[in-house]
Coordinates of C-alpha atoms in Angstrom, one line a residue:
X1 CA 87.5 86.3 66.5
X2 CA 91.4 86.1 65.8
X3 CA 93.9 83.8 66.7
X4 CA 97.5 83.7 67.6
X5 CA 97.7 80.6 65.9
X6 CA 96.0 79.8 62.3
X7 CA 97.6 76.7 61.7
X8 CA 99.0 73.6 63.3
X9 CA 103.2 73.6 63.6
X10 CA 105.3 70.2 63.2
X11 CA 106.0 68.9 66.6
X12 CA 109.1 70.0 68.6
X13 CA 110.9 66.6 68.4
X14 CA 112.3 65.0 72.0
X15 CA 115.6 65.3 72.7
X16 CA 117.1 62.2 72.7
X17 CA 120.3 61.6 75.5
X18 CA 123.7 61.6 74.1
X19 CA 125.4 59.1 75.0
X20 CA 128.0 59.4 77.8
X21 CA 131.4 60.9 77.0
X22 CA 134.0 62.8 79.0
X23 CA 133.8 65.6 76.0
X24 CA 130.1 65.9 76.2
X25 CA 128.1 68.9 77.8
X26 CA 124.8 68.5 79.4
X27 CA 122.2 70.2 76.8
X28 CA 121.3 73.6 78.7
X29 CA 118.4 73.1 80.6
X30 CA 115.1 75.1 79.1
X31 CA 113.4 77.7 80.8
X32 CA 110.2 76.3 83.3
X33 CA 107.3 77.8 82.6
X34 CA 105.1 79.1 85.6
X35 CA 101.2 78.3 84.8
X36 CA 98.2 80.2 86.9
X37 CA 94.2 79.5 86.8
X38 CA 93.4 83.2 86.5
X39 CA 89.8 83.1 88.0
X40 CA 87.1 85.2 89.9
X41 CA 84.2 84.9 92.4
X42 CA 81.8 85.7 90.5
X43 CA 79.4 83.8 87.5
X44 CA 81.0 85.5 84.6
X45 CA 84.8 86.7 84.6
X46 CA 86.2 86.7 81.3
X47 CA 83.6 85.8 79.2
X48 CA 80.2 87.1 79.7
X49 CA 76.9 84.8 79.5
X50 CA 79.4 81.5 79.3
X51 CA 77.6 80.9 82.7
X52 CA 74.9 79.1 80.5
X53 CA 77.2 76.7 78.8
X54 CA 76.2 73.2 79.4
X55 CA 79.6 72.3 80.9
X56 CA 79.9 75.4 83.1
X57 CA 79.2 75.4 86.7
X58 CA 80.2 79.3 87.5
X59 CA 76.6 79.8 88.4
X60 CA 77.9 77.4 91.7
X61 CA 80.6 79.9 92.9
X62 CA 78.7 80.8 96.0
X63 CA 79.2 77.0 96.5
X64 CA 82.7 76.1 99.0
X65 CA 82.7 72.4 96.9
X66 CA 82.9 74.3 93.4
X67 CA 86.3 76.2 95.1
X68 CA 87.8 73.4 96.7
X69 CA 87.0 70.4 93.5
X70 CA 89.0 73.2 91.1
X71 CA 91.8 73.6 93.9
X72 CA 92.0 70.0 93.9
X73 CA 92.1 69.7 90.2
X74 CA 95.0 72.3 89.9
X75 CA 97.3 71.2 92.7
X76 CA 97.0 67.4 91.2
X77 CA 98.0 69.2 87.9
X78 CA 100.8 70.6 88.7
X79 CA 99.2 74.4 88.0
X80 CA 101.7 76.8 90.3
X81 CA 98.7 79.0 91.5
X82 CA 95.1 80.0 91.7
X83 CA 95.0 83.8 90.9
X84 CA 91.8 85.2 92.1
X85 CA 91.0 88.7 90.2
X86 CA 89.0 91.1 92.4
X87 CA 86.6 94.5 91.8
X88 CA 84.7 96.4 94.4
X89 CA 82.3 98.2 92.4
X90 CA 80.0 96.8 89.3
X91 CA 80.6 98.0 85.7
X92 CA 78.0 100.4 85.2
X93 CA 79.3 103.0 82.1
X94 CA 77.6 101.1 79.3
X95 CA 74.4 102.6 79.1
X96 CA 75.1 104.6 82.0
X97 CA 75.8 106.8 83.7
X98 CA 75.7 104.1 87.1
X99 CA 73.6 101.5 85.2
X100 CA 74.6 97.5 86.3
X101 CA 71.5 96.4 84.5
X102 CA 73.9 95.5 81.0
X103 CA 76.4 93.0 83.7
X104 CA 73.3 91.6 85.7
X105 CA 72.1 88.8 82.6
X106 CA 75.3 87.9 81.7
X107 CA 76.7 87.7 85.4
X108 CA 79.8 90.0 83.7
X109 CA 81.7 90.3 86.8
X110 CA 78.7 91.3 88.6
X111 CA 77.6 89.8 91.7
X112 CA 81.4 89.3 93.4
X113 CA 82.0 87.7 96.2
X114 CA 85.3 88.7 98.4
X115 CA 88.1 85.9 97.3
X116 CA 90.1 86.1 100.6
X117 CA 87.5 83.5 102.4
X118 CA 87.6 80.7 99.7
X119 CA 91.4 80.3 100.8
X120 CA 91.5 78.6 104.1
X121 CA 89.3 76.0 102.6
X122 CA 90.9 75.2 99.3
X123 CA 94.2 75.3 101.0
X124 CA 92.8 72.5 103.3
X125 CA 92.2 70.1 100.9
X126 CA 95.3 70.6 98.4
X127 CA 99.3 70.7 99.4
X128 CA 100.8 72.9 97.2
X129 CA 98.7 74.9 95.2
X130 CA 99.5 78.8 96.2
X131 CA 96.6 81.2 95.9
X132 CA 96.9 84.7 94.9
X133 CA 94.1 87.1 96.2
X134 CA 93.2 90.5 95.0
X135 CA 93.0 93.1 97.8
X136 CA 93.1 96.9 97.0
X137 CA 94.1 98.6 99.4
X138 CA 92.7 102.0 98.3
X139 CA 90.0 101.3 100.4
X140 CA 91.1 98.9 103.1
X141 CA 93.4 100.1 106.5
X142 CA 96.4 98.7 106.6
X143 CA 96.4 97.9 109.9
X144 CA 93.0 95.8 109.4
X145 CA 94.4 93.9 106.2
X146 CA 97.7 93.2 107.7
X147 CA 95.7 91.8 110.0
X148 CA 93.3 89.7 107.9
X149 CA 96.1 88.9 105.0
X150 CA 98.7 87.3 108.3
X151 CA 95.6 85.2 109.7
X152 CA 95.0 83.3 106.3
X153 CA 98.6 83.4 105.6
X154 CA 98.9 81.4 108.7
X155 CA 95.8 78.7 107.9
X156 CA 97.3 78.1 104.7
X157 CA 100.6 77.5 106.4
X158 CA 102.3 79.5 103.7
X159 CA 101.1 79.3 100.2
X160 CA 98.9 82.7 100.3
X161 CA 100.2 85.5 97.6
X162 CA 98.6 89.4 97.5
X163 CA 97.3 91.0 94.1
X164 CA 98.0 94.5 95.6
X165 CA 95.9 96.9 93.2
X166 CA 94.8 100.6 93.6
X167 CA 91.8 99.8 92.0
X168 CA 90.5 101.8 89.3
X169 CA 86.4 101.9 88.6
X170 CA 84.2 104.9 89.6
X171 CA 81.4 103.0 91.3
X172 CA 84.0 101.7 93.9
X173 CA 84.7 105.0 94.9
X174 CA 81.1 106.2 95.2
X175 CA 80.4 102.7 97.4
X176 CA 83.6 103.6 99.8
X177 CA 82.5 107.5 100.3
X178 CA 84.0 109.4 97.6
X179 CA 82.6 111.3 95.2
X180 CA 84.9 110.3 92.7
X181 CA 88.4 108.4 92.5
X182 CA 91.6 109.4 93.6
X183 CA 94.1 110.7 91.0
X184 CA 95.7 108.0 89.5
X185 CA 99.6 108.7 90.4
X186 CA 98.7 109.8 93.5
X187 CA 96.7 106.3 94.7
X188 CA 100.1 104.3 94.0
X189 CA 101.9 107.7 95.9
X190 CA 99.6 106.5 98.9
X191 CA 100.5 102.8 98.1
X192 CA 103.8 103.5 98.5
X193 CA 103.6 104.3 102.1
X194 CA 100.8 101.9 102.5
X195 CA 103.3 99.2 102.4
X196 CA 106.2 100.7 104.4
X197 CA 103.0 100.7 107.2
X198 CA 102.4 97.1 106.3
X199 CA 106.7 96.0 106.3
X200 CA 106.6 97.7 109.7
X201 CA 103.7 96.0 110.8
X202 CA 104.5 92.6 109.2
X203 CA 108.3 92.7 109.8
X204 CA 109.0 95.3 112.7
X205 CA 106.4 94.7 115.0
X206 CA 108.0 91.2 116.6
X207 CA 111.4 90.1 117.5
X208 CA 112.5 87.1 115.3
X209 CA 112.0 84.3 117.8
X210 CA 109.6 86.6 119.8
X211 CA 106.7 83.4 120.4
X212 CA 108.5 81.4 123.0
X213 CA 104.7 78.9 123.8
X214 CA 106.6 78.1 126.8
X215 CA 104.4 75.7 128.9
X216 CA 107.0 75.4 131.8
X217 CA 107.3 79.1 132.6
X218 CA 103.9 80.3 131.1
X219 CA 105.6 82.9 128.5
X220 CA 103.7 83.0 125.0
X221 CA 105.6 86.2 124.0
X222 CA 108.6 87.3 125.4
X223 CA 108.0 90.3 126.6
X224 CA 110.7 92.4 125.7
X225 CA 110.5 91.1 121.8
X226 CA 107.1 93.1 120.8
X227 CA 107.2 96.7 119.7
X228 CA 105.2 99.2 118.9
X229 CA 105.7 100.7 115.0
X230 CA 104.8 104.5 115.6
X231 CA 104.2 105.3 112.1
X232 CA 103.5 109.1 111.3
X233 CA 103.2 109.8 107.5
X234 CA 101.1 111.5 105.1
X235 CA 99.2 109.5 104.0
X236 CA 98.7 107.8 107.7
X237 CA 99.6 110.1 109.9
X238 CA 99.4 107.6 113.3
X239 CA 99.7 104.3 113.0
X240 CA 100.9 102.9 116.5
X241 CA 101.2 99.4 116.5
X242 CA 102.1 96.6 117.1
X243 CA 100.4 93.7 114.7
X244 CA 98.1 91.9 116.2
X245 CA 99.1 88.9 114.9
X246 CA 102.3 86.8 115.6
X247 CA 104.3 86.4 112.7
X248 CA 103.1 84.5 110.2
X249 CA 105.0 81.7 108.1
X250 CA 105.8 83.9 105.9
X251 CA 105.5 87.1 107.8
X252 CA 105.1 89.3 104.6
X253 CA 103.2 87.5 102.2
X254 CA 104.3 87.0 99.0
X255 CA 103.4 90.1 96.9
X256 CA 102.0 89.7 93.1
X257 CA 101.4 93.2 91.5
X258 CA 99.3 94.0 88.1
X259 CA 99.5 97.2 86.4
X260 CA 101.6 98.2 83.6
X261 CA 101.5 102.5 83.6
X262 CA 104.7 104.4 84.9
X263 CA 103.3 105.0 87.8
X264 CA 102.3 101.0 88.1
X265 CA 106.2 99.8 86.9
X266 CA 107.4 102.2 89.8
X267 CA 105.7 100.4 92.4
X268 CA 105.9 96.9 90.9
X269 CA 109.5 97.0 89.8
X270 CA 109.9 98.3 93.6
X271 CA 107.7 95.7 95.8
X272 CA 106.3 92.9 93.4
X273 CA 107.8 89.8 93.2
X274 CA 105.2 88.0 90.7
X275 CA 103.9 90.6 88.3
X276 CA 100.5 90.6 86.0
X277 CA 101.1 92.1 82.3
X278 CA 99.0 91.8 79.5
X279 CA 99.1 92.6 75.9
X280 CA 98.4 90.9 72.3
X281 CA 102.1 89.9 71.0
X282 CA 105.2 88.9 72.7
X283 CA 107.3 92.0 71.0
X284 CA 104.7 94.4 73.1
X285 CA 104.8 92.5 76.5
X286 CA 108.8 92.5 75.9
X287 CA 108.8 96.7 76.4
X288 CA 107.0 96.1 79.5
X289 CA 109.1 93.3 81.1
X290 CA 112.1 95.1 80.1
X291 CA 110.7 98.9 81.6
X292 CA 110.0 96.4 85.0
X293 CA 113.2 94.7 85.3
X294 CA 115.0 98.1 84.9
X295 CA 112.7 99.4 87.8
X296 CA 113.8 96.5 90.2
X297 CA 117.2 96.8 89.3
X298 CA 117.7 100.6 90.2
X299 CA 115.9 99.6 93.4
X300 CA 119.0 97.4 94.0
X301 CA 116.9 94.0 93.5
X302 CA 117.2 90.8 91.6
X303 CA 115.1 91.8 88.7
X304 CA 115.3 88.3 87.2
X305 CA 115.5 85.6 90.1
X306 CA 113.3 88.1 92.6
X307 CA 110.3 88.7 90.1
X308 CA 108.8 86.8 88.3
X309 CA 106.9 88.1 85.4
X310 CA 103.0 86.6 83.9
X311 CA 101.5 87.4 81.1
X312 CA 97.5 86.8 81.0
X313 CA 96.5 84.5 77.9
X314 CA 93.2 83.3 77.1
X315 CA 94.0 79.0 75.9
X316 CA 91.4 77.1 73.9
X317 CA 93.0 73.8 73.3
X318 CA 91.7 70.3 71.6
X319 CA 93.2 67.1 70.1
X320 CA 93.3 69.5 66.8
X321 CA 93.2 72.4 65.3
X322 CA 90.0 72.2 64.0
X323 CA 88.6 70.9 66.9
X324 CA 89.8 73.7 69.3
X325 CA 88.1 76.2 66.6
X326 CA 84.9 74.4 66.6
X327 CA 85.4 74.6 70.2
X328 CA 85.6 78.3 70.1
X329 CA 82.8 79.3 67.8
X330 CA 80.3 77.1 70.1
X331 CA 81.3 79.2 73.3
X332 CA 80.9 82.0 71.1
X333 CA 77.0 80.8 70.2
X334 CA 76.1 81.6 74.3
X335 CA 78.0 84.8 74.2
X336 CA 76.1 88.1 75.8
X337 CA 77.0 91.0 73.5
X338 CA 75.1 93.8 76.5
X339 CA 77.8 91.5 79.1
X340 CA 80.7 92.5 76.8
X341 CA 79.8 95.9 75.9
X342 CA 79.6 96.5 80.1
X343 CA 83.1 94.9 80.4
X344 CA 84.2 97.1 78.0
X345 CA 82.8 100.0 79.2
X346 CA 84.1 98.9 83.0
X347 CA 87.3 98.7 81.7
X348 CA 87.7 101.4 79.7
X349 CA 85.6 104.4 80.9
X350 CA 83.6 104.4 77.5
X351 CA 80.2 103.8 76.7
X352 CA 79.7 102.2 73.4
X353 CA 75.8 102.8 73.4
X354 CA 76.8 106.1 71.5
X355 CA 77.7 104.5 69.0
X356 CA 76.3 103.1 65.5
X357 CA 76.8 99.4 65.2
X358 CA 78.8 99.1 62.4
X359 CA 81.0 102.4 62.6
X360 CA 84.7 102.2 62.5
X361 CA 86.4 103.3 65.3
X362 CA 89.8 102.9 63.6
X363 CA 89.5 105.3 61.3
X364 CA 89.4 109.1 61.8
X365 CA 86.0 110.3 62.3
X366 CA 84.2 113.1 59.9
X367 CA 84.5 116.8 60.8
X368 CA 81.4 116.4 64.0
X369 CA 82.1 112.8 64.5
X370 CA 81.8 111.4 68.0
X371 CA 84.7 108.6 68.2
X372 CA 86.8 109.7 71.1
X373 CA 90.6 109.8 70.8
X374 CA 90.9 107.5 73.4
X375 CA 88.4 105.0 71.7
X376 CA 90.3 105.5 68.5
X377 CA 93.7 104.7 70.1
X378 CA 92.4 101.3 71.5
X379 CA 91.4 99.9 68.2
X380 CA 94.0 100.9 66.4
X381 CA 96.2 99.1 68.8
X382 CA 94.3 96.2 68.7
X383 CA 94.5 96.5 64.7
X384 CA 98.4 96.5 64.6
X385 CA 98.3 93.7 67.0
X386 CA 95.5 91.2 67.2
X387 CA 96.8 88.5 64.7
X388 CA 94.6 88.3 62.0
X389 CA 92.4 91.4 61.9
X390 CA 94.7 93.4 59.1
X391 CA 92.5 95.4 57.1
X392 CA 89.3 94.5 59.0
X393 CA 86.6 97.1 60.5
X394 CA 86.8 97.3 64.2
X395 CA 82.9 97.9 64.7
X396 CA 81.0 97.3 67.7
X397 CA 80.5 93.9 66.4
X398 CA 84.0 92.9 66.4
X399 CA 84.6 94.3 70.0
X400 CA 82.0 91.7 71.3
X401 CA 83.1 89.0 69.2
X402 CA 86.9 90.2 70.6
X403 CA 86.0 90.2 74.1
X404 CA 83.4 87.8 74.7
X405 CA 85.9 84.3 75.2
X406 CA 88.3 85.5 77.4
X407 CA 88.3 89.0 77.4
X408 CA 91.1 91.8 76.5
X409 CA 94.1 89.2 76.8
X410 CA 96.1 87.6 73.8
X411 CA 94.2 84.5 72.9
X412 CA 95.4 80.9 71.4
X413 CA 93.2 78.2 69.7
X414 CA 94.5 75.0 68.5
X415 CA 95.8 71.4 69.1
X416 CA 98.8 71.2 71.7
X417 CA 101.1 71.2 69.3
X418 CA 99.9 74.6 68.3
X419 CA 99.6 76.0 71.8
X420 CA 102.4 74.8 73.0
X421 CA 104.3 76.3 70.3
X422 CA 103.0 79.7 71.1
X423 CA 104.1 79.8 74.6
X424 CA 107.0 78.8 74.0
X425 CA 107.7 81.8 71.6
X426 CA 106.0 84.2 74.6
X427 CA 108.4 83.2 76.3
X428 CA 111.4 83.7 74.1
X429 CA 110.4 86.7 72.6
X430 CA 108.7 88.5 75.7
X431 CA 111.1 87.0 78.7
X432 CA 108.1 86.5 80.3
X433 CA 107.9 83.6 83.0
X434 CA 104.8 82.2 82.7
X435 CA 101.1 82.9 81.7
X436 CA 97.9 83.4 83.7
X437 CA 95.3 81.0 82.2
X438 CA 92.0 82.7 81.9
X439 CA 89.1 80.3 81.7
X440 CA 85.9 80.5 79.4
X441 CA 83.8 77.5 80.6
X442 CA 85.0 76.0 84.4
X443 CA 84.9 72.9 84.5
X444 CA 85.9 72.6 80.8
X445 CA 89.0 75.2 80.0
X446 CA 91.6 73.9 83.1
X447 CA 90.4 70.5 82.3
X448 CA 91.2 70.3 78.7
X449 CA 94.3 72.4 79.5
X450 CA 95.5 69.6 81.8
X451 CA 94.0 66.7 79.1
X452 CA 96.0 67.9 76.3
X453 CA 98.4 71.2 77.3
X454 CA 100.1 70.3 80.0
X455 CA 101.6 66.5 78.8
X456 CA 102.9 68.4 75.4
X457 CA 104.9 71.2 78.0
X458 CA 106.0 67.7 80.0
X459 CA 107.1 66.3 76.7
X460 CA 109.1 69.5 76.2
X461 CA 110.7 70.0 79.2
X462 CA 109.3 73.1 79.9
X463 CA 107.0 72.5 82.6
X464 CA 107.3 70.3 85.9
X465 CA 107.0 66.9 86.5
X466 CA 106.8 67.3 90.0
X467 CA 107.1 69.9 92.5
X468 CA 110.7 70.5 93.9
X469 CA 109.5 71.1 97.4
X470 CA 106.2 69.7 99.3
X471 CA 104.2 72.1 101.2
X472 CA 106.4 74.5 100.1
X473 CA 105.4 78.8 100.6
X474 CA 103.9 80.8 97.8
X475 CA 107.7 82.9 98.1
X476 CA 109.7 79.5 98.2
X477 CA 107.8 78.1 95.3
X478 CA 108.0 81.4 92.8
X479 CA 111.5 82.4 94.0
X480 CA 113.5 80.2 96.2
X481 CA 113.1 82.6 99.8
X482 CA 110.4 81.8 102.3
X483 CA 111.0 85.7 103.7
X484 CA 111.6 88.7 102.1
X485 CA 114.9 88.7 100.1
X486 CA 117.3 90.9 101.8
X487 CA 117.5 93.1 98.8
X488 CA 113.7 94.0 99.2
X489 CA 113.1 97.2 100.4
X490 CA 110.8 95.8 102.7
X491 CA 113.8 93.5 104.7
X492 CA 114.7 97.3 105.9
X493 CA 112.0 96.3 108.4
X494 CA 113.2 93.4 109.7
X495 CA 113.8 92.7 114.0
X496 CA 116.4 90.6 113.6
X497 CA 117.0 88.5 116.9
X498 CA 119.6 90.0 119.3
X499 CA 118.6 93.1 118.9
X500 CA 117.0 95.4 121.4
X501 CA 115.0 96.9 118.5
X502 CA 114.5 97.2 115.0
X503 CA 116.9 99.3 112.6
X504 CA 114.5 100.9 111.3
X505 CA 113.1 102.0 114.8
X506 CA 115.8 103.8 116.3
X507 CA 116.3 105.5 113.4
X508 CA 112.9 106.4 113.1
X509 CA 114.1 107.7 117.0
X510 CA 117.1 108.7 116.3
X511 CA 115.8 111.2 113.6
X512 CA 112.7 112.4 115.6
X513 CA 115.2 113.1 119.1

């Protein structure tokens, strides 16, 4: 497997204060990095077969004390967020067609349990921690999730975030009565409108100061503060309204967005306020923070205090270099090749059973060769970019070897001298904010990222001592604004108190009279 980092790098030294003088300016004050746990319900996320490890416990997710010992962990830490990743169908194209047998030994994603009810509880027991939960709302009703997303907004007092995705595997759309998946631009076409239901819904439906819980007069709701949303659209032709929930701490909650094709920029760069990117150097990530940031500026946002971009890294980190190798290659000794072979295939729509074993896929195949374009493209990108593979065969081999700690992300093994060093040029080179931390064992991976990672960021003055605010909302803690930012698109929605209703409304009326 290759590494971003082959060998250790001098410390950074500490700054030392200058002594006072009325010529002196403060040093600037570095850039903070945001950290995630990027995690799933499920045995095996990023590494299939790791369940087996003797210091893994993922085989205890259906447990509510694995969930709430890890949130306890993290918010003690320091750690920003929990990032639950989702799927609603297994990954059944290796071997396939519709065969889950390859992901049932290794756990690889497969069985999942819905993230959204492990939040109230973890929230319970930790005080700032925010949790980010994958919902896709290809197959939910908006009115139904508005609904579900606003009651654990509200038990969390706060700190719940949305991974909105479109979702993208065949076997969800077979399990949620299609025959196959709806047209990539046109699921983030639907999205689109999805969430102007949702703003009306979330931000339109009640009055600002509409719950009165007057005990004297007996008045929950004033009356006269409650509307209905009368959506009509294409995609949802009637939705009527109104929520039925009372607003929520943070009405609209925050909203974190993965997806990195035009179509995926478009909506992020227009609704996401934490974005997911991935990729295998900083100089790639950069075109897609730069393509986002354009987005959200045209849309007349802050594109760098309102959105916060996270790049998904993969962190094996030890007391040294050599350690954190050793570390690697014995994770590596539990890895199950058939678990990344079906994340691969899940993933990318190919099935690598078609294949010889050692067959290059980066070269051009012989006149009646089989290697698809598409496989072809992937490896060569992964050639160019994975640090250290110059030169080398990319055989099935190396794509289990490649995938099995930690998955498609960029990856980084060594002391914290090392790892630190990397971030820190992600985040110079990229403009990325932060990183979502993938785990290969759990416990193990978070711990030894808080052991040895964490105090070298401290020592840096890159990552926070404490947090500003406590208690603080998922919004307030990633951008400063418990609501919506007025240059949201979704603030268009808002009932602002003293009025008889919202903008949006009798424009909506205005246009239809």
């Amino acid at each position: 497997m290759a590494d971003s980092s082959a060998t250790a790098a001098a410390a950074a030294p500490l700054s030392t204060p200058q002594e006072s003088t009325n010529n002196a300016a403060p040093p600037p004050k570095k850039k903070q990095m945001i950290l995630n746990a990027f995690v799933m319900n499920t045995p095996g996320h990023l590494s299939p077969g790791l369940w087996r490890h003797p210091t893994n416990n993922t085989a205890q997710y259906t447990q509510l004390s694995f969930w709430t010992s890890l949130a306890q962990l993290l918010d003690k830490a320091g750690f920003h967020a929990m990032f639950i990743a989702d799927t609603l169908g297994p990954y059944d194209v290796y071997q396939g067609p519709s065969n889950v047998v390859p992901a049932l030994a290794s756990g690889a994603q497969y069985p999942v349990n819905d993230p959204l009810y492990l939040v109230p509880a973890m929230a319970a027991v930790t005080q700032n921690l925010i949790f980010g939960v994958t919902a896709s709302l290809t197959y939910e009703k908006p009115y139904s999730l508005a609904r579900r997303l606003s009651t654990v907004d509200h038990l969390s007092s706060g700190r719940v975030a949305w991974n909105i995705v479109t979702s993208y595997l065949d076997s969800a759309a077979r399990n949620h009565r299609l025959s196959e998946q709806v047209p990539h631009d046109e699921r983030y076409a639907i999205a689109h409108e999805y969430m102007e239901v949702l703003y009306k819904l979330w931000e339109g439906s009640f009055r600002d100061g509409a719950v009165i819980a007057d005990r004297e007069t007996g008045v929950y709701i004033s009356p006269d503060a409650v509307t209905k949303i009368n959506h009509k659209g294409k995609y949802f032709p009637d939705v009527p309204g109104p929520h039925f929930c009372e607003p929520s701490p943070q009405r609209t909650p925050m909203l974190f967005q993965a997806g990195v094709s035009a179509a995926g920029n478009g909506f992020g760069g227009k609704h996401g306020e934490a974005i997911f990117v991935g990729g295998q150097t900083p100089e790639g990530v950069r075109l897609s923070v730069d393509a986002l940031r354009a987005v959200a500026k045209k849309e007349g946002r802050d594109e760098v205090k309102h959105i916060k971009i996270l790049v998904g890294i993969n962190v094996i980190v030890a007391a040294t270099d050599e350690e954190a190798l050793a570390k690697r290659d014995d994770y590596l000794a539990y890895a199950d090749n058939e678990g990344a072979l079906a994340l691969f295939g899940g993933w990318t729509g190919i099935d690598l059973s078609k294949y010889d074993e050692d067959e290059d896929f980066s070269f051009t195949p012989k006149e009646g060769g089989k290697v698809s374009a598409q496989l072809q493209g992937i490896v060569r990108r992964w050639s160019a970019t994975v640090p250290g593979t110059d030169n080398l065969p990319w055989t099935k081999r190396r794509i289990v070897e490649y995938l099995s700690v930690g998955g498609l992300g960029a990856k980084v093994v060594g002391s914290p001298t090392t790892v630190a060093d990397e971030l820190e040029r992600w985040i110079e080179v990229s403009s990325v904010d932060g990183f979502n931390l993938a785990h290969v064992t759990n416990p193990g991976s978070f711990e030894d990222i808080i052991e040895y990672l964490i105090p070298e960021l401290q020592r840096r003055g890159v990552f926070r001592t404490k947090v500003d605010v406590e208690g603080a909302t998922a919004r307030e803690v990633f951008i400063g604004s418990k609501r919506l930012p007025e240059n949201h698109p979704g603030s268009q929605y808002k009932w602002r108190a003293g009025e008889a209703v919202p903008k949006y409304l009798a424009k909506q009326e205005g246009a239809s009279g």
